Short mmCIF file of C-alpha atoms in Angstrom, two decimals:
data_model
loop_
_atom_site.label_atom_id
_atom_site.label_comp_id
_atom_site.label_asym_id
_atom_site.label_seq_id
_atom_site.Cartn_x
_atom_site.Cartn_y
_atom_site.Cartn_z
CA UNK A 6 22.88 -103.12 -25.24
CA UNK A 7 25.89 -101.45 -26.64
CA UNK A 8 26.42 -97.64 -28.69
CA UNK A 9 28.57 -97.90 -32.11
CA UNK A 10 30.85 -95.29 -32.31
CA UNK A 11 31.41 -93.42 -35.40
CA UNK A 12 34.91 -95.02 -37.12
CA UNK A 13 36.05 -97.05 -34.34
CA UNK A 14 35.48 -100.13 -35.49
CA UNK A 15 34.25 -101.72 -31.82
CA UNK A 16 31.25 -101.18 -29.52
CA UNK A 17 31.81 -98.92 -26.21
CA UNK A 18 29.00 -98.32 -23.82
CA UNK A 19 28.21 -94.41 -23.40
CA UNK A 20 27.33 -93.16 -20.32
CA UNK A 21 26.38 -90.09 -18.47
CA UNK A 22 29.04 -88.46 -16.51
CA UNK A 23 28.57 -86.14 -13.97
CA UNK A 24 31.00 -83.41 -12.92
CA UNK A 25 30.37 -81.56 -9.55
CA UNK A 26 31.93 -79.09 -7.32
CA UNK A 27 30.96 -79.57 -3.97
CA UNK A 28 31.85 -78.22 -0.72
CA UNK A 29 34.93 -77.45 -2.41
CA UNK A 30 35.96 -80.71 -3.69
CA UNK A 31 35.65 -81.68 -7.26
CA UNK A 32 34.18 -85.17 -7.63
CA UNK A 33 32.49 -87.01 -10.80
CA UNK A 34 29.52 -90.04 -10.96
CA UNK A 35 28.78 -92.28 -13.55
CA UNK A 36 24.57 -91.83 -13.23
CA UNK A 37 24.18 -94.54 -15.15
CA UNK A 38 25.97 -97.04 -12.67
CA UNK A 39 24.72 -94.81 -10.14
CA UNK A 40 21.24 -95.90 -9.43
CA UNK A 41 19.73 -95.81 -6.26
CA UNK A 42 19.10 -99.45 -4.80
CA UNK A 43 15.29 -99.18 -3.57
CA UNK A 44 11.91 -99.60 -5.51
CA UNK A 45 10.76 -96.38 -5.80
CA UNK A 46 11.65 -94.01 -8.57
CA UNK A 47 10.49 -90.31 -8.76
CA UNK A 48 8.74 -88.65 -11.35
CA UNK A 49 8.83 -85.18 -11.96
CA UNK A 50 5.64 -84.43 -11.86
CA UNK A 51 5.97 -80.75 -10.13
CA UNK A 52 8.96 -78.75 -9.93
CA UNK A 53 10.96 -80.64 -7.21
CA UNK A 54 8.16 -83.06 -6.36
CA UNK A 55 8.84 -86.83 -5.74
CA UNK A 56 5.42 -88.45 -7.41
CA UNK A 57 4.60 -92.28 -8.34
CA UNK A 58 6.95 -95.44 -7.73
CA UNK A 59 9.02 -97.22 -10.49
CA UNK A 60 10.53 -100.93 -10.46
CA UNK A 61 13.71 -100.93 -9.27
CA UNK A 62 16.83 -100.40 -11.96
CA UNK A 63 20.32 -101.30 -11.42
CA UNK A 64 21.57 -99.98 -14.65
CA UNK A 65 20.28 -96.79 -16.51
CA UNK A 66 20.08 -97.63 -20.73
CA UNK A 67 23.13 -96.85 -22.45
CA UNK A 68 22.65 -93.54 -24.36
CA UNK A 69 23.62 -92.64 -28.23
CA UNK A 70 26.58 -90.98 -28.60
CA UNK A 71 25.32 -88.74 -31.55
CA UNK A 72 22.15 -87.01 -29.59
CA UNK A 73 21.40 -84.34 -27.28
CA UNK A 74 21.98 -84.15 -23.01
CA UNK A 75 20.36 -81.45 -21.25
CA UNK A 76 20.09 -80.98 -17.72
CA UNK A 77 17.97 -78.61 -15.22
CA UNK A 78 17.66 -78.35 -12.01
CA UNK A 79 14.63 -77.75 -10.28
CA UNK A 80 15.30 -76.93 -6.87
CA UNK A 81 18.44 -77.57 -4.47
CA UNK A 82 19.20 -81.23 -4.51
CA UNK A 83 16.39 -81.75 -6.82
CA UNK A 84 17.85 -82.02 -10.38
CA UNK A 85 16.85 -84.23 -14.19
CA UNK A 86 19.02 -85.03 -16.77
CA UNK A 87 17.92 -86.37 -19.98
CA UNK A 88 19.49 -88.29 -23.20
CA UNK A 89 18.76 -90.43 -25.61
CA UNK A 90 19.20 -94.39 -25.86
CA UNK A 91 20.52 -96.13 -28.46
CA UNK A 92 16.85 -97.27 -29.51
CA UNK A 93 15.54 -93.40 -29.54
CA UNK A 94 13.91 -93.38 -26.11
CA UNK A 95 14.71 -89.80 -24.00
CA UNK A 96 15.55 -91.20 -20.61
CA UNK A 97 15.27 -89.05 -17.70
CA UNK A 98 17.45 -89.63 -14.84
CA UNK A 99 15.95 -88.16 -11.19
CA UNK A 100 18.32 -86.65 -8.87
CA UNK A 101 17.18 -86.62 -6.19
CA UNK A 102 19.51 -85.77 -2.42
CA UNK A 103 22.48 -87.66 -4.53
CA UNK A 104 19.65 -90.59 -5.24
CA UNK A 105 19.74 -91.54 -8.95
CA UNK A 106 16.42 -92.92 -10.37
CA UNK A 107 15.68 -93.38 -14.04
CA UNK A 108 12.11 -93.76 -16.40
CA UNK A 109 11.75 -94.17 -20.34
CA UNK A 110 9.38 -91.09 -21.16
CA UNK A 111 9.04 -91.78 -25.30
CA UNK A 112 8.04 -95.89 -23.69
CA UNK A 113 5.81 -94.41 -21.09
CA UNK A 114 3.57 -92.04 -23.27
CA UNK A 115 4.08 -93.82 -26.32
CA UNK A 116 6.12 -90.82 -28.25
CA UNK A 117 8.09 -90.46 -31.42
CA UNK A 118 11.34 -91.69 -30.87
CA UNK A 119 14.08 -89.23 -31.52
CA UNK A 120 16.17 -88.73 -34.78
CA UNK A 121 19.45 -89.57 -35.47
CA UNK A 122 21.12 -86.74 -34.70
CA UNK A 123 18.54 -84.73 -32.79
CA UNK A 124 19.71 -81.93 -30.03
CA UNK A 125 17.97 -81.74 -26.62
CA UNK A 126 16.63 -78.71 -25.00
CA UNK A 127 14.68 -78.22 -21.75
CA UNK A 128 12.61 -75.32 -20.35
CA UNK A 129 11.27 -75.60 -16.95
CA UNK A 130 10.13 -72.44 -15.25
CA UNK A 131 6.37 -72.40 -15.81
CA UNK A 132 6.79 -76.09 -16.05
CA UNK A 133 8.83 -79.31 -17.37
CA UNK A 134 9.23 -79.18 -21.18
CA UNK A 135 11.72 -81.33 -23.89
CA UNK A 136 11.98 -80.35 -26.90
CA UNK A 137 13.59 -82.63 -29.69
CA UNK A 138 13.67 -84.06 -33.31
CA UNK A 139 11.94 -87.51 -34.08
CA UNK A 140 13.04 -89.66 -36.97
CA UNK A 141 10.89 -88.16 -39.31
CA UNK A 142 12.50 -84.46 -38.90
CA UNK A 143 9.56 -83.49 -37.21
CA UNK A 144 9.69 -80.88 -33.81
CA UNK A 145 8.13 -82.47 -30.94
CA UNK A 146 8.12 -81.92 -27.15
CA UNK A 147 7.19 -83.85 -23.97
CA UNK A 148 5.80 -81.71 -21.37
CA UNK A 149 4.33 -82.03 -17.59
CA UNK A 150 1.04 -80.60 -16.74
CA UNK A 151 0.19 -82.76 -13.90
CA UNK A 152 1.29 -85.68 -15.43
CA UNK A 153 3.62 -86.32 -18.55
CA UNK A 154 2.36 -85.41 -22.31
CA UNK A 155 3.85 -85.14 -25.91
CA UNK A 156 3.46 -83.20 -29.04
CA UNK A 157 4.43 -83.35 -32.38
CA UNK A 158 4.47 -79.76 -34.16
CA UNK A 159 2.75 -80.24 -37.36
CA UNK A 160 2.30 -76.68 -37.81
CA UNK A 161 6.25 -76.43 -38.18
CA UNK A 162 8.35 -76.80 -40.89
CA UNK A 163 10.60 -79.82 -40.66
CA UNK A 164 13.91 -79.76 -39.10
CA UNK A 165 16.96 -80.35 -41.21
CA UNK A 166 19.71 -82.77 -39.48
CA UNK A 167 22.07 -79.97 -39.61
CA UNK A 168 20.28 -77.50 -37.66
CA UNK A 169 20.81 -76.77 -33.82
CA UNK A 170 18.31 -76.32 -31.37
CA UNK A 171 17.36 -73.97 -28.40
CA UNK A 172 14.47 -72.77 -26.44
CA UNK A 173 13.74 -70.49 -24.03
CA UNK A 174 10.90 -69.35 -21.57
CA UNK A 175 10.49 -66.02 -20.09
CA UNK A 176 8.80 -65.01 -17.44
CA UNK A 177 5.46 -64.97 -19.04
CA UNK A 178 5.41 -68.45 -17.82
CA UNK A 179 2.30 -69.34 -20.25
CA UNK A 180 4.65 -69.60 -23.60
CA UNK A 181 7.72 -71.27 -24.09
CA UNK A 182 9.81 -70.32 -27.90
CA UNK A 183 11.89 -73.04 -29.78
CA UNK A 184 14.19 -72.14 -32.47
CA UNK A 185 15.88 -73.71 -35.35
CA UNK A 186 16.91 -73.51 -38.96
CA UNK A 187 14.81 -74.51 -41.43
CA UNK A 188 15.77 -75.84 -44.98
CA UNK A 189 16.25 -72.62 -46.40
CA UNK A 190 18.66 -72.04 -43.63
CA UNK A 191 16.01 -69.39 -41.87
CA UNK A 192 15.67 -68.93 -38.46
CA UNK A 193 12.38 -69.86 -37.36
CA UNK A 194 10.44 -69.19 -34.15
CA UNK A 195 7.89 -71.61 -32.50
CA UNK A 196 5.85 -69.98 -30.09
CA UNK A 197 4.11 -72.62 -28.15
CA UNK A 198 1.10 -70.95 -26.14
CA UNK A 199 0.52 -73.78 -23.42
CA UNK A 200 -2.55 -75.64 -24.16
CA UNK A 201 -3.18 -73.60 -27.60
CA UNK A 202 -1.56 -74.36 -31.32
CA UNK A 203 1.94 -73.42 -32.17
CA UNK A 204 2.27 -70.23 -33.71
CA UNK A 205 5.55 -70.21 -36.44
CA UNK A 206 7.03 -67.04 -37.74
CA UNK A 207 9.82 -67.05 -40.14
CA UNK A 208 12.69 -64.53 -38.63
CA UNK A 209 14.87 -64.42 -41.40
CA UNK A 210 12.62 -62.95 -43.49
CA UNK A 211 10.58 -60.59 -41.42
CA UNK A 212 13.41 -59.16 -39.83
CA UNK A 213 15.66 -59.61 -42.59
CA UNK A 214 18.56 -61.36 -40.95
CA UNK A 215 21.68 -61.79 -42.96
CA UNK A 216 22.69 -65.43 -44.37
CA UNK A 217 22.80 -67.88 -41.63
CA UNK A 218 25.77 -70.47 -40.62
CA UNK A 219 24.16 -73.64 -41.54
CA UNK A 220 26.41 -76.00 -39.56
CA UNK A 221 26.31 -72.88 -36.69
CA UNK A 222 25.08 -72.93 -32.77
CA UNK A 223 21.71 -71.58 -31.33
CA UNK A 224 21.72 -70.28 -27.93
CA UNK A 225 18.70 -68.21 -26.51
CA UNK A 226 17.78 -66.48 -23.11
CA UNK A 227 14.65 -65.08 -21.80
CA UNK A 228 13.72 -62.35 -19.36
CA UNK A 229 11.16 -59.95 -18.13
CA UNK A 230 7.97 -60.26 -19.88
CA UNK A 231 8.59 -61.31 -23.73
CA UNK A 232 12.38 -59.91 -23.60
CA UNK A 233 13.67 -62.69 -26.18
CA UNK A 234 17.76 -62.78 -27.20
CA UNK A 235 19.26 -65.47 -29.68
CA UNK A 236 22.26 -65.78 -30.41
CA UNK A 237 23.82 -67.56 -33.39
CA UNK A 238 26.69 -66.53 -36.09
CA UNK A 239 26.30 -65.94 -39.66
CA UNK A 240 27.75 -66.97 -42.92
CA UNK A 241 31.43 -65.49 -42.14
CA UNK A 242 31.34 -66.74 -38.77
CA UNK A 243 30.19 -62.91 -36.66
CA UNK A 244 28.24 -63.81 -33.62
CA UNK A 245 24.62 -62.44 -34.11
CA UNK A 246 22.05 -60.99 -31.60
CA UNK A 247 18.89 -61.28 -32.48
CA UNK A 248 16.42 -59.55 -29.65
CA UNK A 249 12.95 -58.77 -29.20
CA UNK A 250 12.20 -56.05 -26.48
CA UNK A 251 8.76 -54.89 -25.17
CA UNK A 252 8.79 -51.41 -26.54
CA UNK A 253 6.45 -48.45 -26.25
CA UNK A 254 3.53 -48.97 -29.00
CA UNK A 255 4.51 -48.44 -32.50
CA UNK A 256 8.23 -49.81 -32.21
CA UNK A 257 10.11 -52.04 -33.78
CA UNK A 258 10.21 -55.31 -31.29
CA UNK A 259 12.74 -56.81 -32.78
CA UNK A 260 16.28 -56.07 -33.97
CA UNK A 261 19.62 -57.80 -34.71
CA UNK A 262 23.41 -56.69 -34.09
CA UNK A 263 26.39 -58.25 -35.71
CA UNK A 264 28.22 -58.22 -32.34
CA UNK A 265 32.06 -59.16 -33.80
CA UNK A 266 31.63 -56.05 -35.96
CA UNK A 267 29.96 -53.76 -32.97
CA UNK A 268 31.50 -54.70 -30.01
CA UNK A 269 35.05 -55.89 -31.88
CA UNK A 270 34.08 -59.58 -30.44
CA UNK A 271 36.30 -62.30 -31.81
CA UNK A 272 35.09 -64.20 -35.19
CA UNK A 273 33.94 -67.32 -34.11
CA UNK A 274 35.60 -70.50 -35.21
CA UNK A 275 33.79 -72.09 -37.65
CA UNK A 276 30.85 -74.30 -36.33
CA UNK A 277 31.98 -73.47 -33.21
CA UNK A 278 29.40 -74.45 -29.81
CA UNK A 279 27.97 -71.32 -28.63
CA UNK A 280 26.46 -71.21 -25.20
CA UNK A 281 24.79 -68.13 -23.51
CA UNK A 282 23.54 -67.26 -19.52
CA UNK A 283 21.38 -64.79 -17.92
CA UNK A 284 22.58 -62.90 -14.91
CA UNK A 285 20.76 -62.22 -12.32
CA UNK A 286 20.66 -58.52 -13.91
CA UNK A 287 19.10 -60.13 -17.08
CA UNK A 288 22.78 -59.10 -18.28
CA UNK A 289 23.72 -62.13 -20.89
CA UNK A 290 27.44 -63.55 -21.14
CA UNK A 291 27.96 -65.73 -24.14
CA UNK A 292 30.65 -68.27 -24.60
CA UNK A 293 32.35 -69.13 -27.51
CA UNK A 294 35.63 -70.77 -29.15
CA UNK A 295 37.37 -68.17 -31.27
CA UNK A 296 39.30 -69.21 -34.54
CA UNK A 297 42.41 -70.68 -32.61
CA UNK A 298 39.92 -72.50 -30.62
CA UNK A 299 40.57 -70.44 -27.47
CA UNK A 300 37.41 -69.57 -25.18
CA UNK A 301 36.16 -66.09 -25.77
CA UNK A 302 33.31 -64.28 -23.92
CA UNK A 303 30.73 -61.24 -25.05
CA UNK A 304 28.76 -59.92 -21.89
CA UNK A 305 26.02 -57.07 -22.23
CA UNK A 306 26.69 -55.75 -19.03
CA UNK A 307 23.78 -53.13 -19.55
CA UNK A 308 24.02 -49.38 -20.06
CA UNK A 309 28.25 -49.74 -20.90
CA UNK A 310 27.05 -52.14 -23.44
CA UNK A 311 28.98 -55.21 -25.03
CA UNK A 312 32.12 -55.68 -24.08
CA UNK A 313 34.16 -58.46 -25.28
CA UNK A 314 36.81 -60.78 -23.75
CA UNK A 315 39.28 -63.90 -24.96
CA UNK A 316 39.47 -65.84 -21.10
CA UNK A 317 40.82 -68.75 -22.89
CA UNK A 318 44.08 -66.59 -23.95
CA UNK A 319 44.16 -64.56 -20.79
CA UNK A 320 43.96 -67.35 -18.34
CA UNK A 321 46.44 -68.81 -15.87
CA UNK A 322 47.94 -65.07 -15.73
CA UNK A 323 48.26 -65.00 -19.62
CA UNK A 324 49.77 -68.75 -20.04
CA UNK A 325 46.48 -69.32 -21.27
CA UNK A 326 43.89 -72.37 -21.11
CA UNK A 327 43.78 -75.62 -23.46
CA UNK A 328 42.62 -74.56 -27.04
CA UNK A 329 38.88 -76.50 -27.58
CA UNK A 330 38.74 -79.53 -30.36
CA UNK A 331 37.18 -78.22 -33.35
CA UNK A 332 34.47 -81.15 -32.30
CA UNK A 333 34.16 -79.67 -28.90
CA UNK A 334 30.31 -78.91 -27.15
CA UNK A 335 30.50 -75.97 -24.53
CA UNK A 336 28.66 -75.52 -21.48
CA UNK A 337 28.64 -72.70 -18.94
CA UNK A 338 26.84 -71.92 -15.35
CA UNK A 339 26.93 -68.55 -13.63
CA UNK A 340 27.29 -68.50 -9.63
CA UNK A 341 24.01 -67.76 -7.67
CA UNK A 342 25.89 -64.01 -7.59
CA UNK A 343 27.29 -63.77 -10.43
CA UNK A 344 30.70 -63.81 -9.38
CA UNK A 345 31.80 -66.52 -10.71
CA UNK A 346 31.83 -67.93 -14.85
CA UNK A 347 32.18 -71.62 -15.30
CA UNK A 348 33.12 -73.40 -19.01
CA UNK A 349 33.39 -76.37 -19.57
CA UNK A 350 34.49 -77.74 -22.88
CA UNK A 351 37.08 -80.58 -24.31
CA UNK A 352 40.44 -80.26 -25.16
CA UNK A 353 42.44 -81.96 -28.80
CA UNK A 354 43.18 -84.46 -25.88
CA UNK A 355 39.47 -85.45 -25.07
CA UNK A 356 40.04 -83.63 -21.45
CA UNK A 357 37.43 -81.97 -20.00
CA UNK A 358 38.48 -78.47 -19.06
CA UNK A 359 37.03 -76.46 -16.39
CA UNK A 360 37.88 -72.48 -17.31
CA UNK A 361 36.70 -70.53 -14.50
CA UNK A 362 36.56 -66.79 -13.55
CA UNK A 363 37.40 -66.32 -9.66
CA UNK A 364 35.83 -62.75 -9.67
CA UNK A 365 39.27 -61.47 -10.27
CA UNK A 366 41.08 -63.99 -13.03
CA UNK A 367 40.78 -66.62 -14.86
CA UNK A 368 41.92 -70.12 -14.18
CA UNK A 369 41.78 -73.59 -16.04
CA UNK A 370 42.55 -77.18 -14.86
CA UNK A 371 42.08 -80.46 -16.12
CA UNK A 372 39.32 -82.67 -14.26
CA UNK A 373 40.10 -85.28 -16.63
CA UNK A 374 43.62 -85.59 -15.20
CA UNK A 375 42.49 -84.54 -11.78
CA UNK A 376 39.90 -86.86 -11.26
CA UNK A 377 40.79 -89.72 -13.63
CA UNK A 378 37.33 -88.85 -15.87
CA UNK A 379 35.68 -91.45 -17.99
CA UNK A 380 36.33 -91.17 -21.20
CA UNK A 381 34.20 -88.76 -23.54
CA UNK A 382 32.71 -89.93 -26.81
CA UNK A 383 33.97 -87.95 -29.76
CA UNK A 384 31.81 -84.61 -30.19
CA UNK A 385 30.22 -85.32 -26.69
CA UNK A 386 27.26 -82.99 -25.83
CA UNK A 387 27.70 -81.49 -22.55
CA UNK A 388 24.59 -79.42 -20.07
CA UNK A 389 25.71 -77.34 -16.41
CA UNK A 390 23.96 -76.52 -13.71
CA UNK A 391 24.30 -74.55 -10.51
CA UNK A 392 23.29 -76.16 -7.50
CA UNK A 393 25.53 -74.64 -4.98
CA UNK A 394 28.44 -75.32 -7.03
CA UNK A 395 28.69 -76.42 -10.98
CA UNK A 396 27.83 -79.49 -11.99
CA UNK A 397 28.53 -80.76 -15.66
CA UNK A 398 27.83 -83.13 -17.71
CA UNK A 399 28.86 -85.57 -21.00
CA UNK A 400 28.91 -88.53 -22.35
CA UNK A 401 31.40 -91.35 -21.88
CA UNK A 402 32.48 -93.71 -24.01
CA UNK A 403 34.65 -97.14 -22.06
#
């Protein structure tokens, strides 16, 4: 059971890597090879609940190098990771106390397999949800609600392979919003009411947004009770805010800001990765590679409003951090604080880079050279967490 990759003219296995700091000490695990040796296997049935045994798996499916990996952790110690196979199947692999279990969820419920080229997203407060692209450009999900479910949004328009995906949930815990470009290159907003139909609204044009990247990122955060923020850039590359705030009756909801020409934020890099987090202020930092492919950062940080920042140039006391490959996924985790930023991205070298603000600078290094990493597959996806350190992930390719 082996993964093509794209131009290289042999067969490599792809993996999932993980990347953790803990107590201190960098370390990495290939899940896949990882398995825990016993006959029971988790499922996620609750947030951070064990539930029914599996058979026993020494080796975890090889995934497809050219889909999604998302990751989410549900409580300390307690964490899932999910990909796709090379036969369309999301696998979900159980972390459980440094135990690695794995299940087939598209097998198990009998689901669409997923696309091609099909992002992963995950929402999980309120409850367990992926969200993903099946072969016939449809959006589906696979949710828990005390046991494991899927759903194929026929209500939606299709999804082209160019478009990104995101989702978000906020803390009206009873919907969860997916969004994605549609073939006119709109942004479109699923609003998934648990248990009821999809509702779809068309962004673009009731908000009038200006023309849309089509090969561009999504990223979106959610916060108090329907506080929605998306971010994404437009046809010359500005990153966008798009937000929807609760306001008194009779006001406009929602509203967009071209934050490059606001806030003087870098332009982006064209198709660059684009990865936003929450604070625990509901203050949002967004990450993003600027034209030289350097890491640059936007943060709301409230009534001051947006200030912008290029980390990637002012790291390592202004020697500054590996420039990203134009191919390059980016992920990033806050601390439990705040304190400290984590981003994690690939170098023109294939090295993943860890850029990190200490609470009073920023510093890179190279794990790949550190910790003699697996290899990553060209245009790897990559998911963090923060389970009392940041742990990343990607895809290897050996």
């Amino acid at each position: 059971m082996t993964a093509r990759i794209a131009a290289s003219g042999i067969e490599k296995i792809v993996t999932v890597v993980e990347v953790a700091l803990v107590d201190g000490t960098w370390t990495y695990t290939d899940l896949n090879f990882g398995l825990a040796d016993t006959p029971t296997a988790p499922k996620p049935a609750e947030e951070g609940t064990a539930g029914a045994p599996g058979p026993p798996k020494k080796i975890a499916p090889f995934a497809s190098p050219a889909n999604g990996l998302a990751a989410v952790r549900l409580k300390k110690d307690s964490l899932r990771v999910y990909y796709v196979d090379v036969y369309g199947g999301i696998i979900e692999l159980a972390v459980e106390s440094g135990e690695v279990f794995y299940r087939n969820l598209t097998t198990e419920l009998g689901a669409s397999v997923v696309g091609r080229v099909s992002p992963l997203v995950v929402t999980e407060p309120g409850g367990l949800a992926i969200h993903y692209v099946d072969a016939n450009d449809y959006l589906c999900r696979l949710w828990h609600d005390g046991g494991w479910n899927w759903h194929w949004y026929d209500e939606a328009p299709t999804v082209p392979p160019a478009s990104a995906l995101t989702a978000m949930v906020t803390t009206d815990l009873g919907r969860v919003f997916v969004y994605y470009l549609d073939a006119r290159n709109h942004l479109v907003e699923v609003n998934w009411p648990r248990g009821k139909r999809a509702v779809v609204t068309d962004l673009s044009s009731g908000i009038g947004l200006p023309a849309l990247s089509p090969v561009g990122p999504l990223t979106a955060v959610g916060f108090g009770t329907d506080s929605r923020r998306i971010y994404l850039l437009d046809v010359n590359d500005n990153v966008v805010e798009v937000a929807h705030t609760v306001g008194k009756p009779g006001t406009l909801w929602w509203d967009f800001t071209n934050l490059s020409v606001s806030s003087g934020a870098p332009v982006a890099r064209q198709g660059s990765s684009l990865v936003a987090r929450l604070t625990t202020r509901n203050h949002t930092r967004a990450y993003y590679d600027d034209t030289a492919g350097f890491t640059a950062e936007v943060e709301n940080s409230g009534k001051a409003g947006w200030a912008p920042t290029t980390p990637g140039r002012l790291a390592n006391s202004g020697a500054g951090a590996p420039s990203a490959a134009d191919t390059s996924a980016l992920a990033a985790v806050l601390s439990a604080d705040d304190i400290r930023n984590y981003v994690f991205y690939l170098d023109d070298g294939g090295h993943l880079i860890n850029l990190e603000w200490t609470g009073g600078r920023w510093q890179s290094r190279d794990l790949s050279e550190e910790l003699g990493l697996p290899t990553a597959a060209h245009a790897t996806p990559m998911s963090a967490v923060f389970d009392g350190g940041p742990r990343a992930y990607y895809l290897s390719s050996e």
